Short mmCIF file of C-alpha atoms in Angstrom, two decimals:
data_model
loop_
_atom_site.label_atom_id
_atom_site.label_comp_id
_atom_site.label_asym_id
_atom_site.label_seq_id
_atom_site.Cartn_x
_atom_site.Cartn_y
_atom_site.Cartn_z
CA UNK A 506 5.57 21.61 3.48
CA UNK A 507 8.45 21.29 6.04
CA UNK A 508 7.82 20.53 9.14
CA UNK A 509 9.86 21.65 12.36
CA UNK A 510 9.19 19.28 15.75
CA UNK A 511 8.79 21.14 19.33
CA UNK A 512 9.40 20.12 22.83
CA UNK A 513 6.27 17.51 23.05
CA UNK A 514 6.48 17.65 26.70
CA UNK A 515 6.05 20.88 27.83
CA UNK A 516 1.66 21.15 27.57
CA UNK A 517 0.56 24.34 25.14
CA UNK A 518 -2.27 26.28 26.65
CA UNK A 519 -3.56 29.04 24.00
CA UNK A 520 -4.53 32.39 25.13
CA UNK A 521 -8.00 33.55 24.06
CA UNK A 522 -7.06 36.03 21.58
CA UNK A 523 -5.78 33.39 19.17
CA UNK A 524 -8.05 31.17 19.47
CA UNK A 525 -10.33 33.78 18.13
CA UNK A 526 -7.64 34.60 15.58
CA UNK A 527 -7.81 30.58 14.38
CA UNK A 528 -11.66 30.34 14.61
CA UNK A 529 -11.85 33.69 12.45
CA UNK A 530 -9.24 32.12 10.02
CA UNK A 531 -11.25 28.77 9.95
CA UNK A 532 -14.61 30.62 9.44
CA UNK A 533 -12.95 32.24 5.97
CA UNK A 534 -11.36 29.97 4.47
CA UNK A 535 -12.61 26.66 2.48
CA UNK A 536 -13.11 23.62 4.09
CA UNK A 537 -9.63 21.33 3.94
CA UNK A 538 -11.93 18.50 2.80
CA UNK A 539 -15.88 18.58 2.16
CA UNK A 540 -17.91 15.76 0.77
CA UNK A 541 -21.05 16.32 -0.58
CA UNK A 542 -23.72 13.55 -1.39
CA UNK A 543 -21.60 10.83 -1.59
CA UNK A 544 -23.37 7.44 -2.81
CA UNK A 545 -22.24 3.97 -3.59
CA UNK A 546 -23.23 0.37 -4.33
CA UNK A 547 -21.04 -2.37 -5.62
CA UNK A 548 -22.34 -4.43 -8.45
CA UNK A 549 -21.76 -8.08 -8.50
CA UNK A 550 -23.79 -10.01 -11.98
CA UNK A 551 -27.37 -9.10 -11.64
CA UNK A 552 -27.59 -7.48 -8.14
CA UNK A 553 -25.87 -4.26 -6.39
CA UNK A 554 -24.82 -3.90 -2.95
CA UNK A 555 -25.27 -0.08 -1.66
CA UNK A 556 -22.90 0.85 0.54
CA UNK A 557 -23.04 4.64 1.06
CA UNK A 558 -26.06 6.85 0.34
CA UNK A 559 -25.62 10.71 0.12
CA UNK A 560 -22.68 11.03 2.76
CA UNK A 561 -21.81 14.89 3.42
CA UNK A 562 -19.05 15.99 5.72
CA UNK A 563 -17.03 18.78 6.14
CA UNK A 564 -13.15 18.74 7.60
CA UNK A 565 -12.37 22.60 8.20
CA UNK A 566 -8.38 23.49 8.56
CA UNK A 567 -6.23 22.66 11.51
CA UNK A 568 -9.42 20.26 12.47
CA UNK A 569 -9.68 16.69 13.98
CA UNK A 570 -12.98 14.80 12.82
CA UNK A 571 -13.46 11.44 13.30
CA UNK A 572 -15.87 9.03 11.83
CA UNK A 573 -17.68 5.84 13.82
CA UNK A 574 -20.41 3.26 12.71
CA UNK A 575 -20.98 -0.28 12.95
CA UNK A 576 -18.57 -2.47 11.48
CA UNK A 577 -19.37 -2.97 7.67
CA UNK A 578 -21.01 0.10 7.31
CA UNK A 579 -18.38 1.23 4.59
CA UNK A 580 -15.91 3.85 6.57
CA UNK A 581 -12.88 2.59 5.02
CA UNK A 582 -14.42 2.70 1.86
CA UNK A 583 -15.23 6.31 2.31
CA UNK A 584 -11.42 6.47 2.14
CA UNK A 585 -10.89 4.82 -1.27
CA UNK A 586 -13.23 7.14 -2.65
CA UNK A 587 -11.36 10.28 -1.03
CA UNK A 588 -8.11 8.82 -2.09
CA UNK A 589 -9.21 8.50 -5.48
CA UNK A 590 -9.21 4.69 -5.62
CA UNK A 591 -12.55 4.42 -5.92
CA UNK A 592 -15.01 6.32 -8.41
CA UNK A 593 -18.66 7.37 -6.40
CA UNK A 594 -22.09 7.19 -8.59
CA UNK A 595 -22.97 10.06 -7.04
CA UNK A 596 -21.75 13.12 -5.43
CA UNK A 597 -18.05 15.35 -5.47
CA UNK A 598 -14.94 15.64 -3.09
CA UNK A 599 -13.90 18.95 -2.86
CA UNK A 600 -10.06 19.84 -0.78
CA UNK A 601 -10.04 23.85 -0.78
CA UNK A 602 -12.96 24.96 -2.89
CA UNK A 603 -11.54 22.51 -5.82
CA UNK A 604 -13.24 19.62 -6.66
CA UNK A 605 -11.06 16.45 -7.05
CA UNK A 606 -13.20 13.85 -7.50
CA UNK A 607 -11.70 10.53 -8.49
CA UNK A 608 -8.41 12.09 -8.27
CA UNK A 609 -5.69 10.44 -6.22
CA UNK A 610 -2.30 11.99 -4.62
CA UNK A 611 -4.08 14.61 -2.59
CA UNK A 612 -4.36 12.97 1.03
CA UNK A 613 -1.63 11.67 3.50
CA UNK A 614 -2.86 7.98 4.54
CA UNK A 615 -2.40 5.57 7.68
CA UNK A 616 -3.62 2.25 7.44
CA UNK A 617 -4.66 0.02 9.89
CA UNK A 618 -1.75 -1.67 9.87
CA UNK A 619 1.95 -0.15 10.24
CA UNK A 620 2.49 -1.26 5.94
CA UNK A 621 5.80 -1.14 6.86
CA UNK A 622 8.69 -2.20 3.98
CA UNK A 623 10.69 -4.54 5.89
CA UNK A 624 13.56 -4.34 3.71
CA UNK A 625 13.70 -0.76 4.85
CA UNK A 626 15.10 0.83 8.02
CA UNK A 627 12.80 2.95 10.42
CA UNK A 628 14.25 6.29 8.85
CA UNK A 629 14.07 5.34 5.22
CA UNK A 630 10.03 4.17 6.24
CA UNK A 631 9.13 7.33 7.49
CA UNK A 632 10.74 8.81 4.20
CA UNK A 633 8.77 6.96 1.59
CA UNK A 634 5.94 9.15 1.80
CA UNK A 635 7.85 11.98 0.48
CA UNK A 636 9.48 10.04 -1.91
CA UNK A 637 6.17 8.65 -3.23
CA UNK A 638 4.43 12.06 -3.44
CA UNK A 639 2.63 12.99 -6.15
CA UNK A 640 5.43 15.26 -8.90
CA UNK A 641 4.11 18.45 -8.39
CA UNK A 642 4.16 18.39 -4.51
CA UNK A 643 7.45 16.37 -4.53
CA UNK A 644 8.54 19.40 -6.99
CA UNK A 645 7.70 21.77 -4.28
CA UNK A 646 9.22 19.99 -1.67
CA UNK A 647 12.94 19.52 -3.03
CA UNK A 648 12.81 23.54 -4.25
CA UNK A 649 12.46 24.13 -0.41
CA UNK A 650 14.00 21.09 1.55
CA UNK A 651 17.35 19.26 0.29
CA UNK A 652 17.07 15.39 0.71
CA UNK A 653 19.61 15.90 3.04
CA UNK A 654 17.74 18.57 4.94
CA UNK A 655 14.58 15.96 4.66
CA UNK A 656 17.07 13.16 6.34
CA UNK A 657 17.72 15.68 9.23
CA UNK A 658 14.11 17.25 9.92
CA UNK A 659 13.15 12.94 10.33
CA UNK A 660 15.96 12.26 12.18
CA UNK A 661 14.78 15.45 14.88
CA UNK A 662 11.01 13.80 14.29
CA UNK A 663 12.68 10.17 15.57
CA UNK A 664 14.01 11.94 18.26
CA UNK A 665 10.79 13.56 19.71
CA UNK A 666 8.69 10.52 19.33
CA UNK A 667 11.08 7.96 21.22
CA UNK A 668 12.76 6.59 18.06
CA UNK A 669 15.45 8.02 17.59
CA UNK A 670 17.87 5.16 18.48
CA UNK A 671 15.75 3.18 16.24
CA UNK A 672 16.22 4.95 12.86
CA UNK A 673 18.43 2.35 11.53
CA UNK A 674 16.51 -0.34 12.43
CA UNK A 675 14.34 -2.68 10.71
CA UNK A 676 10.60 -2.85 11.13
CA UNK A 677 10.84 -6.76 12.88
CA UNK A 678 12.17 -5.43 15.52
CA UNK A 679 10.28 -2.55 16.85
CA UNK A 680 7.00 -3.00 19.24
CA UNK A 681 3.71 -2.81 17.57
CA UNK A 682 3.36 0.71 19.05
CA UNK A 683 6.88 2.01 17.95
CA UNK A 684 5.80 0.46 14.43
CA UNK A 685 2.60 2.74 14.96
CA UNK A 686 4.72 5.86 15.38
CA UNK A 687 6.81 5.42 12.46
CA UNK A 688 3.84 4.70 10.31
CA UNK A 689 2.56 7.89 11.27
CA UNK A 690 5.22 9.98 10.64
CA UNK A 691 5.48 8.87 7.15
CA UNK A 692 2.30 10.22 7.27
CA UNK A 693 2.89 13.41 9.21
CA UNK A 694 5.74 14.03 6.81
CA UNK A 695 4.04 13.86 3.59
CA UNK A 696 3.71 16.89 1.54
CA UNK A 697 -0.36 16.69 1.58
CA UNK A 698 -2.22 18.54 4.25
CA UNK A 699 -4.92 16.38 4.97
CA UNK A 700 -4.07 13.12 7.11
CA UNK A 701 -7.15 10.16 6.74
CA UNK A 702 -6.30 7.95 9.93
CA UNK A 703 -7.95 4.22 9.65
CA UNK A 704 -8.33 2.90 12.67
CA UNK A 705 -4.47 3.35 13.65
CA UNK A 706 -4.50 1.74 17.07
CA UNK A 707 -7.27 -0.70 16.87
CA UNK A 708 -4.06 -3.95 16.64
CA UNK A 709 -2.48 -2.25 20.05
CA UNK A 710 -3.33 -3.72 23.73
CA UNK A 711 -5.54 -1.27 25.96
CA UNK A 712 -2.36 0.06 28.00
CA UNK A 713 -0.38 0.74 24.43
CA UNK A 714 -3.80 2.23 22.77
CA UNK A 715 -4.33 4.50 25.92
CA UNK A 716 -0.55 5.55 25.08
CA UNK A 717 -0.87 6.58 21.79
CA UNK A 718 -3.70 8.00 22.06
CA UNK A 719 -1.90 10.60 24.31
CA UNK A 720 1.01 10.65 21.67
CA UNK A 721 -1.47 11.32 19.31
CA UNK A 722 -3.15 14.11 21.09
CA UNK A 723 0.10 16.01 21.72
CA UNK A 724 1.53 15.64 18.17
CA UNK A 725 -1.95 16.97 16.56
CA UNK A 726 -1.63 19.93 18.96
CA UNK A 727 2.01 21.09 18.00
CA UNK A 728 0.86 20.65 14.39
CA UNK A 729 -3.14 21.03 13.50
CA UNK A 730 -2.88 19.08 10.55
CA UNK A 731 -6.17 18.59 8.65
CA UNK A 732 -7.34 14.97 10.10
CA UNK A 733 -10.14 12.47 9.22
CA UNK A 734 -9.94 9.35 11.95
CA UNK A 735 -11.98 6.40 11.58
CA UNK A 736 -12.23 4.79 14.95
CA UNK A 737 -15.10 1.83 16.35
CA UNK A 738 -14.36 3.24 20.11
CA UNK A 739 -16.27 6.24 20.91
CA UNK A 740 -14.25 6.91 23.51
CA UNK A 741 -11.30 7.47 21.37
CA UNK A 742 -13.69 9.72 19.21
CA UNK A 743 -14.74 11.94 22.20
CA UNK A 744 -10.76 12.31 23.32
CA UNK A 745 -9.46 12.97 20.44
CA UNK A 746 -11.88 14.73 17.79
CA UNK A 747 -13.33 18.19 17.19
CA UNK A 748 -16.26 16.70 15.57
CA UNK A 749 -17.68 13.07 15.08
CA UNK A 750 -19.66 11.93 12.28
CA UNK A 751 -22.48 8.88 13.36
CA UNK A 752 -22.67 6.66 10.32
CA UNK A 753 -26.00 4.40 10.19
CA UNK A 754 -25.69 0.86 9.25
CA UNK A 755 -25.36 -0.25 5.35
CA UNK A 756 -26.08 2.28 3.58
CA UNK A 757 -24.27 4.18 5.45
CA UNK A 758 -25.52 7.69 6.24
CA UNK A 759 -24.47 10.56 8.65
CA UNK A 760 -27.40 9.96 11.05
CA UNK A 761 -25.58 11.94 14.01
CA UNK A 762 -23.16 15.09 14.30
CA UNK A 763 -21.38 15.96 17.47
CA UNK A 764 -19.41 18.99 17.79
CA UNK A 765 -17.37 17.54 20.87
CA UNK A 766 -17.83 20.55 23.49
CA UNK A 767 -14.55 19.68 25.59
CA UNK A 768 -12.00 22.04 25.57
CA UNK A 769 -8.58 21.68 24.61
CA UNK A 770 -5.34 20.94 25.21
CA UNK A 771 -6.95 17.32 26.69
CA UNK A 772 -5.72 14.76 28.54
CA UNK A 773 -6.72 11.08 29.79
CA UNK A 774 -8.52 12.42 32.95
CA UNK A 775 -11.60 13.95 30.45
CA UNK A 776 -12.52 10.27 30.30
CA UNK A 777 -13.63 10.87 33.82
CA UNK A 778 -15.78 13.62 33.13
CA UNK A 779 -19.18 13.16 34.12
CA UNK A 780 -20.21 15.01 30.60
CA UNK A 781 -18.05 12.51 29.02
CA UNK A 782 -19.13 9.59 30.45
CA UNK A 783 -23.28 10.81 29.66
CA UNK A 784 -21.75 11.58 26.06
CA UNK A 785 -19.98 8.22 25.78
CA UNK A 786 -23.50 6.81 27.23
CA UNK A 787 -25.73 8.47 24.58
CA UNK A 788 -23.28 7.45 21.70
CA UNK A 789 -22.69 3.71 22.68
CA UNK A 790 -26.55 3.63 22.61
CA UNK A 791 -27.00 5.19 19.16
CA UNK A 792 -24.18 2.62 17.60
CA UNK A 793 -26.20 -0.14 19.70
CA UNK A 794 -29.42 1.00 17.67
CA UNK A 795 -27.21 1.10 14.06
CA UNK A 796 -26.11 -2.63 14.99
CA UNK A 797 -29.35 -3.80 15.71
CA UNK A 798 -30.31 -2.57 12.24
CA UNK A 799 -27.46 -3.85 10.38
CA UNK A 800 -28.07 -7.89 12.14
CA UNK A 801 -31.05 -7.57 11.49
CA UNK A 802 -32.59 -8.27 14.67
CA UNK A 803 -35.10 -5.36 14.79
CA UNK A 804 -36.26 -3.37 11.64
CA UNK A 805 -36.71 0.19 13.60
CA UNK A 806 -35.91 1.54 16.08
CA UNK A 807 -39.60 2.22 18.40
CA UNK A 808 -39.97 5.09 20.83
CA UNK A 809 -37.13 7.46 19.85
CA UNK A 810 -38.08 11.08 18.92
CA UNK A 811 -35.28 12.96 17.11
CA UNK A 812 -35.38 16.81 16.42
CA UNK A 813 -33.73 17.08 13.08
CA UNK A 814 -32.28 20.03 11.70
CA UNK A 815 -29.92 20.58 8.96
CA UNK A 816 -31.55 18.64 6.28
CA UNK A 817 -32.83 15.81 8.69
CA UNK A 818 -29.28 15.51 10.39
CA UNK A 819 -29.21 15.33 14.14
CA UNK A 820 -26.61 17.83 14.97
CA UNK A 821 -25.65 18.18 18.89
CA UNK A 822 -23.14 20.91 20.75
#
């Protein structure tokens, strides 16, 4: 899939006609990832640790969802298991309608850190993914794109994100946010559609975060690649995501859905929002209640009635 970058600083507004035209498309279409029922535990001798217990989730086309829970409460290992690098006891992964459980070579990926080769320049970084795709995709790719038209099309990208006087530098010299950038580009880049995000800015200072986050925001709207974001800061979740996933504490479940009702193209002034700041309330005190849980210092949770729907799911608009 080639890529083509657009003049990031000129703000898209969509006219209502397409939108309708996208939500009819999403509506018919498979979901670009689903999960269904996904359980773990990790055994160690004579005891098992369960870490995920029946985790469903849907990522349609074109969508941003983002997942938050407590620290520990097995997010990144949600990943593995997408990737491939990990083999659940129980349920399937599905991209498309096609299962691919336990198969790896499907998903774009950006760590937590930059994973950066510092023996290679900024350019030949943002490159690897493409060179490191699985054959048949990287088949695809070179029957449509020369490595020299590849070269080019990052070169443009390094250009509209700041970098471009950078591509022949090496990583030790860049700031931890230009590092950020590259690293997602290799990701942007990469023949696969879907994009899992792991906590991407959670290294950055406040100021740098708040920056990227807007990067982020604009580079998602040119683009509407498929995107799974794991993030601890729910306002990050509420700024950037379509939908957000509540995980409970170990086991992790989805205890909470949000279908974030803020429209888009968004910018840093939502955050002021009086709806965001009651939905940023409401959230910080459900992860408050999943921490609790997972220290240990109170066993449940007294005096909260939840209306579930949706299989005993809490789903909110």
């Amino acid at each position: 899939m080639s890529l083509h970058p657009t003049d990031l600083t000129s703000p898209h507004m969509a006219d209502e006609q397409q939108r309708a035209g996208e939500a009819q498309v999403l509506t018919s279409t498979p979901p670009a990832l689903e999960l269904d029922g996904i359980s773990l535990a990790f055994r160690e001798k004579r005891s098992s640790l369960p870490v995920l217990q029946e985790v469903s989730l849907t990522v349609k086309p074109g969508e941003f969802v983002s997942l938050i829970g407590p620290s520990g409460s097995g997010k990144s290992t949600l990943f593995h298991i997408i990737g491939g690098l990990l083999q659940p006891q129980q349920g399937r992964i599905r991209m498309h309608g096609r299962d691919i459980t336990g198969e790896r070579g499907h998903i774009s990926y950006m760590p937590q850190q930059p994973a950066l080769f510092p023996w290679r320049t900024t350019l030949d970084n943002i490159l690897l993914g493409q060179e490191n795709a699985p054959r048949k995709d990287a088949a695809a790719s070179s029957r449509s794109v020369s490595e020299r038209e590849r070269r080019k099309e990052a070169l443009q990208w390094l250009e509209q994100v700041g970098l471009g006087k950078f591509a022949k530098a090496y990583p030790h010299t860049l700031s931890g946010g230009m590092q950020q950038r590259a690293a997602f580009l290799r990701a942007l880049l990469s023949p696969q559609e879907l994009m899992l995000l792991d906590e991407p800015f959670s290294a950055l200072d406040a100021l740098t975060r708040a920056d990227m986050q807007q990067w982020l925001l604009q580079m998602w709207e040119k683009n509407r690649r498929s995107v799974l974001f794991i993030t601890h800061s729910i306002e990050e979740a509420l700024l950037l995501s379509d939908r957000i996933y509540v995980l409970s504490a170990r086991p992790a479940s989805v205890v909470h859905v949000v279908d974030v009702p803020f429209p888009r193209p968004r910018r840093e002034e939502i955050t002021l929002d009086p709806r965001f700041v009651e939905w940023k309330r409401t959230m910080t005190g459900w992860m408050r209640e999943e921490k609790y849980k997972l220290d240990d210092n109170i066993n449940n949770a007294e005096g909260v009635h939840k209306n579930t729907s949706d299989g005993g799911v809490n789903h909110y608009e």
